[in-house]
Short mmCIF file of C-alpha atoms in Angstrom, two decimals:
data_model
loop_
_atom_site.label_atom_id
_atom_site.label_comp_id
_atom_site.label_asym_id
_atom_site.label_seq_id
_atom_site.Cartn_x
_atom_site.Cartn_y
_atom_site.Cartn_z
CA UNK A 1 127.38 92.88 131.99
CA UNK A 2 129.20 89.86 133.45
CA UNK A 3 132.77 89.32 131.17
CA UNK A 4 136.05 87.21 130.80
CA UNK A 5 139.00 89.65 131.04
CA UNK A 6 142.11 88.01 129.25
CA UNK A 7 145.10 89.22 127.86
CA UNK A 8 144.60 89.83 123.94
CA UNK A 9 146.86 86.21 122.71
CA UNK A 10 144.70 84.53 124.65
CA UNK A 11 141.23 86.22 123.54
CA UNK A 12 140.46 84.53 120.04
CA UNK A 13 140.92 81.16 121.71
CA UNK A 14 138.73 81.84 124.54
CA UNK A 15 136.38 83.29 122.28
CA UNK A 16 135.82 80.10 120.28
CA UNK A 17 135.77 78.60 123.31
CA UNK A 18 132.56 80.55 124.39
CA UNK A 19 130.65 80.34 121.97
CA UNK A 20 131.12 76.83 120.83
CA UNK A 21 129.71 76.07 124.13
CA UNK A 22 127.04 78.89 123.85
CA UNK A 23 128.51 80.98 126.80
CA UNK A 24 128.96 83.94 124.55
CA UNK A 25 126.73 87.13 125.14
CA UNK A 26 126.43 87.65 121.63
CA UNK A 27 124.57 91.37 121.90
CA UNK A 28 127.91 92.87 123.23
CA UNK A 29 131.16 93.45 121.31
CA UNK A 30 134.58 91.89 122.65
CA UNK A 31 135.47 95.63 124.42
CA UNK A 32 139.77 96.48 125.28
CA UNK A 33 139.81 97.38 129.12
CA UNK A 34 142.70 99.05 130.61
CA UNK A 35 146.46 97.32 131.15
CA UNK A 36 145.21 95.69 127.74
CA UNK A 37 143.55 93.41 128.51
CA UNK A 38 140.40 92.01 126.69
CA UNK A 39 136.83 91.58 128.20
CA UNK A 40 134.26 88.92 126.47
CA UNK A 41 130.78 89.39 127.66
CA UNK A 42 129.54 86.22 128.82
CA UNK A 43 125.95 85.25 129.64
CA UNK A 44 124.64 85.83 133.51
CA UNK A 45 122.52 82.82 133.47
CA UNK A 46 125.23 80.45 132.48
CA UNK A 47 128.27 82.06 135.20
CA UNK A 48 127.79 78.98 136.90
CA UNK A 49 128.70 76.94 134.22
CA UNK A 50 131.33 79.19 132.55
CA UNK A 51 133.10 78.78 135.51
CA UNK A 52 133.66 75.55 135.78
CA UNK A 53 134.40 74.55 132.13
CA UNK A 54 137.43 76.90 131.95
CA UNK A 55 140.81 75.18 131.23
CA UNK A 56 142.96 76.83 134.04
CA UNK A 57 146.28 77.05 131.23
CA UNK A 58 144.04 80.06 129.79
CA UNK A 59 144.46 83.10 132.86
CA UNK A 60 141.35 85.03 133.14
CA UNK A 61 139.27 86.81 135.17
CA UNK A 62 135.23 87.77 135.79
CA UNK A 63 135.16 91.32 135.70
CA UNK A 64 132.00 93.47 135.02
CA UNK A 65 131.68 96.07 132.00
CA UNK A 66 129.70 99.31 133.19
CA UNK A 67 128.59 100.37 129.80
CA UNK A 68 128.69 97.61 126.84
CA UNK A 69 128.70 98.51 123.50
CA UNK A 70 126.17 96.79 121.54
CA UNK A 71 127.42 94.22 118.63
CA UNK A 72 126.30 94.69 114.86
CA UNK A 73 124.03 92.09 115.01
CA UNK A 74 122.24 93.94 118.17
CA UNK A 75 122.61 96.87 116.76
CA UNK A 76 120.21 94.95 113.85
CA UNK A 77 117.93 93.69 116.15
CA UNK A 78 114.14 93.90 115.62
CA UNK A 79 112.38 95.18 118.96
CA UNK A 80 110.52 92.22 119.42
CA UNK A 81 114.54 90.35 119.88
CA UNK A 82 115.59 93.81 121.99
CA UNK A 83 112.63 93.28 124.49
CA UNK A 84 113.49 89.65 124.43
CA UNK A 85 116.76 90.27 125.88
CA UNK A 86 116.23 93.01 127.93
CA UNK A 87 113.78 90.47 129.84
CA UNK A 88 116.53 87.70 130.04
CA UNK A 89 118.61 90.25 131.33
CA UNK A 90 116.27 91.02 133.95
CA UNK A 91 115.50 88.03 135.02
CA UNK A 92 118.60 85.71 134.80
CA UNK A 93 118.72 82.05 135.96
CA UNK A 94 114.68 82.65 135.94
CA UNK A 95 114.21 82.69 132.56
CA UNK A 96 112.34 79.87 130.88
CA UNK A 97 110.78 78.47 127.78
CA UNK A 98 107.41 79.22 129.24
CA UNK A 99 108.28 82.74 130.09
CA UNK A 100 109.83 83.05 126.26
CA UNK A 101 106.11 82.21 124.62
CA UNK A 102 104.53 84.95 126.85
CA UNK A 103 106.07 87.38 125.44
CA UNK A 104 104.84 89.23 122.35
CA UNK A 105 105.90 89.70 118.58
CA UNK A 106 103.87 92.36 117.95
CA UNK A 107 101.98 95.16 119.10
CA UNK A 108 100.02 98.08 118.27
CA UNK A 109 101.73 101.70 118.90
CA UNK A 110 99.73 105.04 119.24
CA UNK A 111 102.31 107.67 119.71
CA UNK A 112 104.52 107.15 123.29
CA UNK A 113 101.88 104.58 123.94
CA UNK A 114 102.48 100.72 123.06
CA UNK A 115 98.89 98.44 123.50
CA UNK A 116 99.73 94.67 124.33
CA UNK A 117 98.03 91.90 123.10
CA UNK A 118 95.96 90.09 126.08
CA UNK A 119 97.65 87.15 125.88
CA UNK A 120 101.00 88.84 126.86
CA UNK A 121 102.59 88.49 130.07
CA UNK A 122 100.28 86.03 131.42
CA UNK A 123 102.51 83.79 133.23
CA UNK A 124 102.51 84.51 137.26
CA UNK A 125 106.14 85.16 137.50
CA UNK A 126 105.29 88.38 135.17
CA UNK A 127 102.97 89.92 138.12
CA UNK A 128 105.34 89.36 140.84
CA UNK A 129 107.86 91.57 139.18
CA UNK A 130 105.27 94.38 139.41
CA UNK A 131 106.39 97.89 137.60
CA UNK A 132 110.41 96.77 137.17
CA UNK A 133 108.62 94.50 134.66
CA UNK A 134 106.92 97.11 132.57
CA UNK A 135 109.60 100.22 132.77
CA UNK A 136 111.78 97.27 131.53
CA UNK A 137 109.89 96.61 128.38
CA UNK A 138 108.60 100.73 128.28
CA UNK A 139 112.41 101.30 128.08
CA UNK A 140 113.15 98.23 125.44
CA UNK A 141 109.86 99.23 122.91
CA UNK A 142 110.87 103.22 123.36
CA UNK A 143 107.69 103.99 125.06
CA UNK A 144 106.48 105.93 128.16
CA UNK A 145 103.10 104.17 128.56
CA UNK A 146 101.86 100.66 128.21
CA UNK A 147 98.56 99.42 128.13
CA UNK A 148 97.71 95.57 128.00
CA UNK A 149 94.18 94.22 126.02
CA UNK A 150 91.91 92.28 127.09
CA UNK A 151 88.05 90.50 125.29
CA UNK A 152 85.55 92.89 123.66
CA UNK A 153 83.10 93.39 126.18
CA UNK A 154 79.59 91.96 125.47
CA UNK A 155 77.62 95.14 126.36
CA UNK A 156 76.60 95.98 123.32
CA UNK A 157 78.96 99.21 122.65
CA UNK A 158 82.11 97.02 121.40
CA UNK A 159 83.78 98.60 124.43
CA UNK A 160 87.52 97.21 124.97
CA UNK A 161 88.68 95.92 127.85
CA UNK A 162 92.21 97.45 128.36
CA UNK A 163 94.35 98.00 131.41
CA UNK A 164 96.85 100.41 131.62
CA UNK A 165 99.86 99.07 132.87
CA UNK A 166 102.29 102.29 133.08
CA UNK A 167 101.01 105.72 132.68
CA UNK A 168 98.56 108.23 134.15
CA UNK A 169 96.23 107.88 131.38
CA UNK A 170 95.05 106.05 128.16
CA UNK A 171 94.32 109.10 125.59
CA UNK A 172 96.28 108.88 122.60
CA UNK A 173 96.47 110.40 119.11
CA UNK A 174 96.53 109.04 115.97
CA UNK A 175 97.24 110.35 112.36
CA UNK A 176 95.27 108.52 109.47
CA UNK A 177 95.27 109.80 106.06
CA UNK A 178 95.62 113.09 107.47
CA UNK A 179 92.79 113.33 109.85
CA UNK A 180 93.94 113.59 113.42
CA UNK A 181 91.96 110.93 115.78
CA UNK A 182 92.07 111.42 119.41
CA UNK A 183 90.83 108.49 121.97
CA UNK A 184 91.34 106.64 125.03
CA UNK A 185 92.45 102.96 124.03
CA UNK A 186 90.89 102.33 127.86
CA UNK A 187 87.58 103.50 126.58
CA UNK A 188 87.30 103.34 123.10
CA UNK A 189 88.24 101.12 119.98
CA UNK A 190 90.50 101.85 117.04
CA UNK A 191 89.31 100.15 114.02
CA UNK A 192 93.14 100.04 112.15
CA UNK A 193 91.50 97.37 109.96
CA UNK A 194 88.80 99.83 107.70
CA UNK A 195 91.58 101.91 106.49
CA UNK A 196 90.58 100.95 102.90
CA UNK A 197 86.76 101.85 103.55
CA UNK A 198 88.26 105.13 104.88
CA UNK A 199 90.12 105.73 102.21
CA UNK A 200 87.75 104.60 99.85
CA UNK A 201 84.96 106.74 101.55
CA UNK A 202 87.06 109.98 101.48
CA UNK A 203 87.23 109.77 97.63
CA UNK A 204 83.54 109.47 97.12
CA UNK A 205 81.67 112.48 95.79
CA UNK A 206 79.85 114.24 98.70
CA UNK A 207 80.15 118.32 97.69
CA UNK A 208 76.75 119.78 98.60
CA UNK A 209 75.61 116.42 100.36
CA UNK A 210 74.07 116.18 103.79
CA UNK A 211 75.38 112.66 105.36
CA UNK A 212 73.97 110.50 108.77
CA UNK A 213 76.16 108.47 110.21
CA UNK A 214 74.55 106.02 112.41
CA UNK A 215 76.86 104.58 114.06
CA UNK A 216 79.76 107.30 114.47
CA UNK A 217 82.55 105.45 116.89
CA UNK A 218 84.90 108.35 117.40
CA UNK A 219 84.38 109.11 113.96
CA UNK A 220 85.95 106.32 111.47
CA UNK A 221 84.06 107.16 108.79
CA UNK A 222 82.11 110.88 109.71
CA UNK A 223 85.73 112.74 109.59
CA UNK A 224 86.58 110.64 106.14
CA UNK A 225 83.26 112.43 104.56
CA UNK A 226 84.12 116.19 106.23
CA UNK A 227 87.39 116.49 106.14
CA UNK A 228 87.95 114.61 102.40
CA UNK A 229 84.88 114.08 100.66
CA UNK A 230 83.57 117.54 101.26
CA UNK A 231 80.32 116.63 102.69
CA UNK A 232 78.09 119.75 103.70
CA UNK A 233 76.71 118.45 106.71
CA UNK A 234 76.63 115.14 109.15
CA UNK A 235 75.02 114.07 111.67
CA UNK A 236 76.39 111.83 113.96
CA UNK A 237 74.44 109.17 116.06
CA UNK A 238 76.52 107.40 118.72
CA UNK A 239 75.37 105.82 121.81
CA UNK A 240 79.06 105.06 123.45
CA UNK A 241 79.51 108.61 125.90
CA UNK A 242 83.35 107.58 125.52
CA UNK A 243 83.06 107.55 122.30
CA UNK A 244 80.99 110.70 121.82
CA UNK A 245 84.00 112.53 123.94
CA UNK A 246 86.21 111.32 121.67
CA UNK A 247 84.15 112.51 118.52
CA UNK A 248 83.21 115.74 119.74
CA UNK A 249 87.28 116.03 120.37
CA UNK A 250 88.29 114.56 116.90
CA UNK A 251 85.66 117.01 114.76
CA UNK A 252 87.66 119.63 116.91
CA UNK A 253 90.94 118.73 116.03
CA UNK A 254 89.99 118.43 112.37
CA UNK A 255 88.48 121.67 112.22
CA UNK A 256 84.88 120.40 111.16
CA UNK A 257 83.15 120.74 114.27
CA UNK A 258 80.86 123.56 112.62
CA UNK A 259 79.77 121.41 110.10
CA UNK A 260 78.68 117.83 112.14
CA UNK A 261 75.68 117.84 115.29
CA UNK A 262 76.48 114.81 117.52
CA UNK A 263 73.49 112.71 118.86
CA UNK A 264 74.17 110.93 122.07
CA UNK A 265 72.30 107.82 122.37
CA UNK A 266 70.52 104.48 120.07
CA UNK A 267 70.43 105.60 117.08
CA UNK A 268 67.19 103.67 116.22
CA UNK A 269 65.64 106.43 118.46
CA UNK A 270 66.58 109.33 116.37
CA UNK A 271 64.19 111.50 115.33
CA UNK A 272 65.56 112.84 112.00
CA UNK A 273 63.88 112.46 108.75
CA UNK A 274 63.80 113.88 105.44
CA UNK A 275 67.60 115.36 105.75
CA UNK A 276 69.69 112.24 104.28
CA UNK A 277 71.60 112.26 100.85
CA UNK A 278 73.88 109.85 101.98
CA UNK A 279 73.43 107.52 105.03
CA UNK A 280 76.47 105.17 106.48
CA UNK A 281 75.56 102.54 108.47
CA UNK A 282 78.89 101.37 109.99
CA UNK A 283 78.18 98.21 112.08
CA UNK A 284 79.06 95.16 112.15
CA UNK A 285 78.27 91.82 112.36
CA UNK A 286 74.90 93.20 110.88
CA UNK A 287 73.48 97.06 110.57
CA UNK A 288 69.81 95.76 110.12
CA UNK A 289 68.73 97.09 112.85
CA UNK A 290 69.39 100.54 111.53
CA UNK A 291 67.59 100.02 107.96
CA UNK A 292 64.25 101.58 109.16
CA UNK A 293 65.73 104.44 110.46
CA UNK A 294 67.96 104.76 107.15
CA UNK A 295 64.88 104.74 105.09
CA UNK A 296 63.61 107.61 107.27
CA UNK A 297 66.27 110.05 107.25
CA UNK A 298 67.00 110.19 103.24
CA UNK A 299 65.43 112.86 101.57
CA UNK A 300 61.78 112.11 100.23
CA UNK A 301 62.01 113.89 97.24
CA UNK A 302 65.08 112.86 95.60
CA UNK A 303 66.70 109.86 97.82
CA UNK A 304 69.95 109.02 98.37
CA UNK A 305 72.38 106.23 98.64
CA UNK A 306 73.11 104.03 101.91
CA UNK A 307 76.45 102.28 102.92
CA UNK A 308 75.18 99.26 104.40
CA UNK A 309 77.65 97.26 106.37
CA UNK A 310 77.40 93.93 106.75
CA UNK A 311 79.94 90.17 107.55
CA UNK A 312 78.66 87.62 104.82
CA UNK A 313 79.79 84.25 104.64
CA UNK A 314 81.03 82.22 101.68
CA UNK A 315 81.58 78.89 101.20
CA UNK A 316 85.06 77.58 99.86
CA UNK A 317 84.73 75.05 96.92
CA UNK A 318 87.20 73.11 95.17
CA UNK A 319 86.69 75.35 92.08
CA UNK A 320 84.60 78.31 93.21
CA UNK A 321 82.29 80.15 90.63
CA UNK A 322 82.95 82.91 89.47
CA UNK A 323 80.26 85.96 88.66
CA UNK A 324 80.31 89.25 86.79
CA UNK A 325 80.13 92.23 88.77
CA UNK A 326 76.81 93.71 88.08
CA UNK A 327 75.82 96.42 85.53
CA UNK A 328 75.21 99.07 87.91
CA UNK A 329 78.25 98.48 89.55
CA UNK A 330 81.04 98.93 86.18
CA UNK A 331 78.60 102.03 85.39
CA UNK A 332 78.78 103.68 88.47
CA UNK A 333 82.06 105.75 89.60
CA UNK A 334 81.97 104.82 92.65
CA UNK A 335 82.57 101.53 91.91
CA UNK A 336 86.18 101.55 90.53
CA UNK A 337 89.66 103.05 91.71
CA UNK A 338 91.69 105.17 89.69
CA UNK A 339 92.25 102.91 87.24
CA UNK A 340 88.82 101.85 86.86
CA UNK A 341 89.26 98.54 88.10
CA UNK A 342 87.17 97.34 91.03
CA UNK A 343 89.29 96.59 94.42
CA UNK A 344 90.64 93.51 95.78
CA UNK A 345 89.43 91.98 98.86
CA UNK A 346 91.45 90.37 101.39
CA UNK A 347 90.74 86.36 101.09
CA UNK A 348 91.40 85.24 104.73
CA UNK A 349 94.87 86.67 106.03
CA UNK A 350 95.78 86.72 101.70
CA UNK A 351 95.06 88.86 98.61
CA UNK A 352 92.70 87.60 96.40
CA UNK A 353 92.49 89.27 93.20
CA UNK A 354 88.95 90.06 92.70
CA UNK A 355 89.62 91.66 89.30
CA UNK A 356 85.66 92.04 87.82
CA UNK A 357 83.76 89.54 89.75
CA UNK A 358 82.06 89.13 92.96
CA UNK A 359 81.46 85.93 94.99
CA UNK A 360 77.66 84.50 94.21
CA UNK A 361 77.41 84.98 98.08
CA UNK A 362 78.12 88.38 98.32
CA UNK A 363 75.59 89.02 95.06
CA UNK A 364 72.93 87.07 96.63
CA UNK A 365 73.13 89.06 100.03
CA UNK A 366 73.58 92.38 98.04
CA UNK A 367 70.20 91.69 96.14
CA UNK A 368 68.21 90.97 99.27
CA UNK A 369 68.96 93.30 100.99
CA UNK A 370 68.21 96.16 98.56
CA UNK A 371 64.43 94.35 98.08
CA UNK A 372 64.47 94.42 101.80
CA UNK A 373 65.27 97.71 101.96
CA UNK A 374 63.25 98.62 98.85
CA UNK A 375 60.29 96.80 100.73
CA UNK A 376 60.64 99.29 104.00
CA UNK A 377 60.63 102.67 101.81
CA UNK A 378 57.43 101.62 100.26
CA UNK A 379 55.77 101.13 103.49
CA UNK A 380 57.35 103.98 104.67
CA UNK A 381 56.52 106.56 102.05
CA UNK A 382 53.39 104.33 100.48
CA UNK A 383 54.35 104.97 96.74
CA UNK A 384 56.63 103.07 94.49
CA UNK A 385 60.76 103.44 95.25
CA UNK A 386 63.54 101.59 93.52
CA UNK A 387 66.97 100.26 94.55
CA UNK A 388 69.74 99.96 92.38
CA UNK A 389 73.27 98.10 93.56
CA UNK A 390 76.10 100.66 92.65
CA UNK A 391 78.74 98.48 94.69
CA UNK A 392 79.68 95.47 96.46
CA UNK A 393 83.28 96.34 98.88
CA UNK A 394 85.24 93.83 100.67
CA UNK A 395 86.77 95.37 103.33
CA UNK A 396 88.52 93.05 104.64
CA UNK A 397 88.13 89.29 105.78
CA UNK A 398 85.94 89.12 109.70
CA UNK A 399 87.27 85.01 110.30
CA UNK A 400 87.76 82.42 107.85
CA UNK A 401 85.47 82.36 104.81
CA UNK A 402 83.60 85.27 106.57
CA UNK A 403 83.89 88.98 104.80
CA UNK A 404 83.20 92.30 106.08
CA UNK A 405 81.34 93.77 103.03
CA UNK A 406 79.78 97.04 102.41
CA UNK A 407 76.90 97.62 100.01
CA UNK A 408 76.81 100.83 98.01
CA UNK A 409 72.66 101.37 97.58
CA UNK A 410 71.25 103.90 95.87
CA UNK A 411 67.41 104.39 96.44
CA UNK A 412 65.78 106.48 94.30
CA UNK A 413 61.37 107.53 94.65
#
């Protein structure tokens, strides 16, 4: 680190000096050097300027400091400031406004791994510095790999589009609520934004119960049942081979594996039937698709209930409506927390207190799609079945005014 070595009556007057006229390296302490002498760590970029605004009455010299010690303030730094300065430091009199709004706030960590946003490090100067750049901010975020983002790929599978930037591979692991997920954030998605539906789905009552999961991911919501809701028996449908690595991998870690059979492939294609008493049905924007095949696999002679995922959109008013939470839904147990109170949705990046009602929107949607889904186990089975709403969840909100919901159906013959 570039410094001003002066002898300590002249310090405190170069010192206001400095930083009055922003010259000051303010992430390093004032450090004593030997013959006595004081060193003030001055900025790189601005040398050229330091040295030409110094009154020659105050004797100094430019020295360098091997190893600064960090100041207070540093020492307080967030890492989004550390990695900020670390990149100044590295690039010096190149360092620009532009470069400054490339580089991230935040990012998402899975163990020595950090994951970038994709609009990080865009700017051309960024790939010219090649892999100084990213052992640079490896070192800064206290990582060993990095691994940038990029779109969702359209192909169906939700597949990410991540490149690793430093590192041999992408696999990390990943501790939620006590079950141990394993993945490849190259290959596979982490849905960090269901943790309530996880949680939520690990307190439901599954002892003795035989669950299909149609759309398993690396096993969001298929561990949640085995591991904490004591579920029998699942079966798994996913059509993602990355992802069915990753499953097969995760029921491993978790010490389920003897309890779940994996299908590889669309799970509208499965040939189950008659083994259900609990079907989730995971996907979003819409899990219609998979409502046939949910009829199918319940049991015929009792039924069962079906988690039925879904994004529903509701319009903002100037004074919305309000509407009581249906019958079923304050009778049912699975409706309420701990304190018997139903959950509280998140209202577009805020908390909304839900409290006991339900947006009209969300009522309306629950109600046709249990005669909808009422309407296909009829056909189905060709006597009379009934549908009963046990409970409307907000999991959290998709875009604005736009919820991920899940409907709690039970479906009785």
């Amino acid at each position: 680190v570039p410094a001003l070595a002066t002898e300590p009556q002249f310090a405190q007057r170069l010192r206001e000096k400095l930083e009055g006229e922003q010259l000051l390296d303010g992430r390093y302490r004032l450090q004593k050097m030997q013959g006595g002498c004081v060193a003030l760590p001055v900025l790189e970029e601005k040398l050229s300027q330091l040295l030409l605004s110094l009154p020659q009455e105050m004797p100094c010299d430019l020295v360098q400091i091997q190893d600064p010690v960090l100041s207070r303030a540093a020492c307080r730094q967030t890492p989004a400031q550390k990695l900020r300065d670390k990149l100044r430091q590295l690039l010096g009199e190149n360092w620009s406004e532009e470069l400054e709004r490339d580089v991230p706030h935040a990012w998402q960590r899975h163990g020595n791994l950090v994951l970038l946003s994709e609009d990080s490090f865009r700017a051309a100067l960024w790939e010219k510095l090649g892999p100084a750049l990213w052992e640079t901010v490896a070192s800064a975020l206290g990582a060993q790999r990095l691994a940038r983002q990029g779109r969702v790929l359209p192909d169906g599978m939700r597949s990410p589009s991540v490149t690793l930037l430093l590192g041999q591979d992408g696999w990390v692991e990943h501790m939620d609520n006590g079950i141990r997920y394993t993945f490849d954030v190259t290959k596979c998605m982490f849905s960090a934004g269901n943790i309530t539906e996880k949680l939520r789905v690990a307190s439901l009552p599954c002892s003795g119960e035989v669950l299909v999961d149609l759309y398993a991911g690396i096993g969001y919501f298929t561990l949640p049942y085995l591991v904490h809701a004591e579920a029998a028996f699942a079966h798994a449908c996913e059509w993602n081979g990355h992802a069915v690595e990753a499953l097969r991998r995760n029921l491993a870690l978790n010490g389920v594996q003897d309890r779940c059979h994996v299908y590889h492939g669309d799970s509208r294609q499965l040939e189950l039937q008659d083994v259900a008493d609990r079907v989730n049905l995971g996907l979003i924007p819409s899990s219609e698709e998979g409502w046939p095949v949910a009829c199918r696999v319940l049991k015929k002679s009792t039924g069962g209930v079906l988690h039925i995922h879904h994004n529903v959109e509701s319009h903002p008013v100037s004074a919305p409506p309000q509407t009581p939470v249906l019958q079923a839904e304050q009778e049912s147990p699975e409706a309420a927390d701990s304190d018997g109170k139903a959950q509280d949705p998140v209202e577009d990046g805020g908390k909304e207190t839900l409290g006991a009602r339900i947006k009209p929107e969300w009522q309306r949607w629950a109600e046709t799609t249990a005669a909808r889904i009422q309407e296909l186990l009829v056909e189905l089975h060709g006597q009379l079945w009934l549908t009963r709403i046990l409970h409307i969840e907000p999991v959290k909100s998709y875009a604005p005014h736009v919820h991920h919901l899940v409907l709690d159906l039970e479906c009785r013959p």
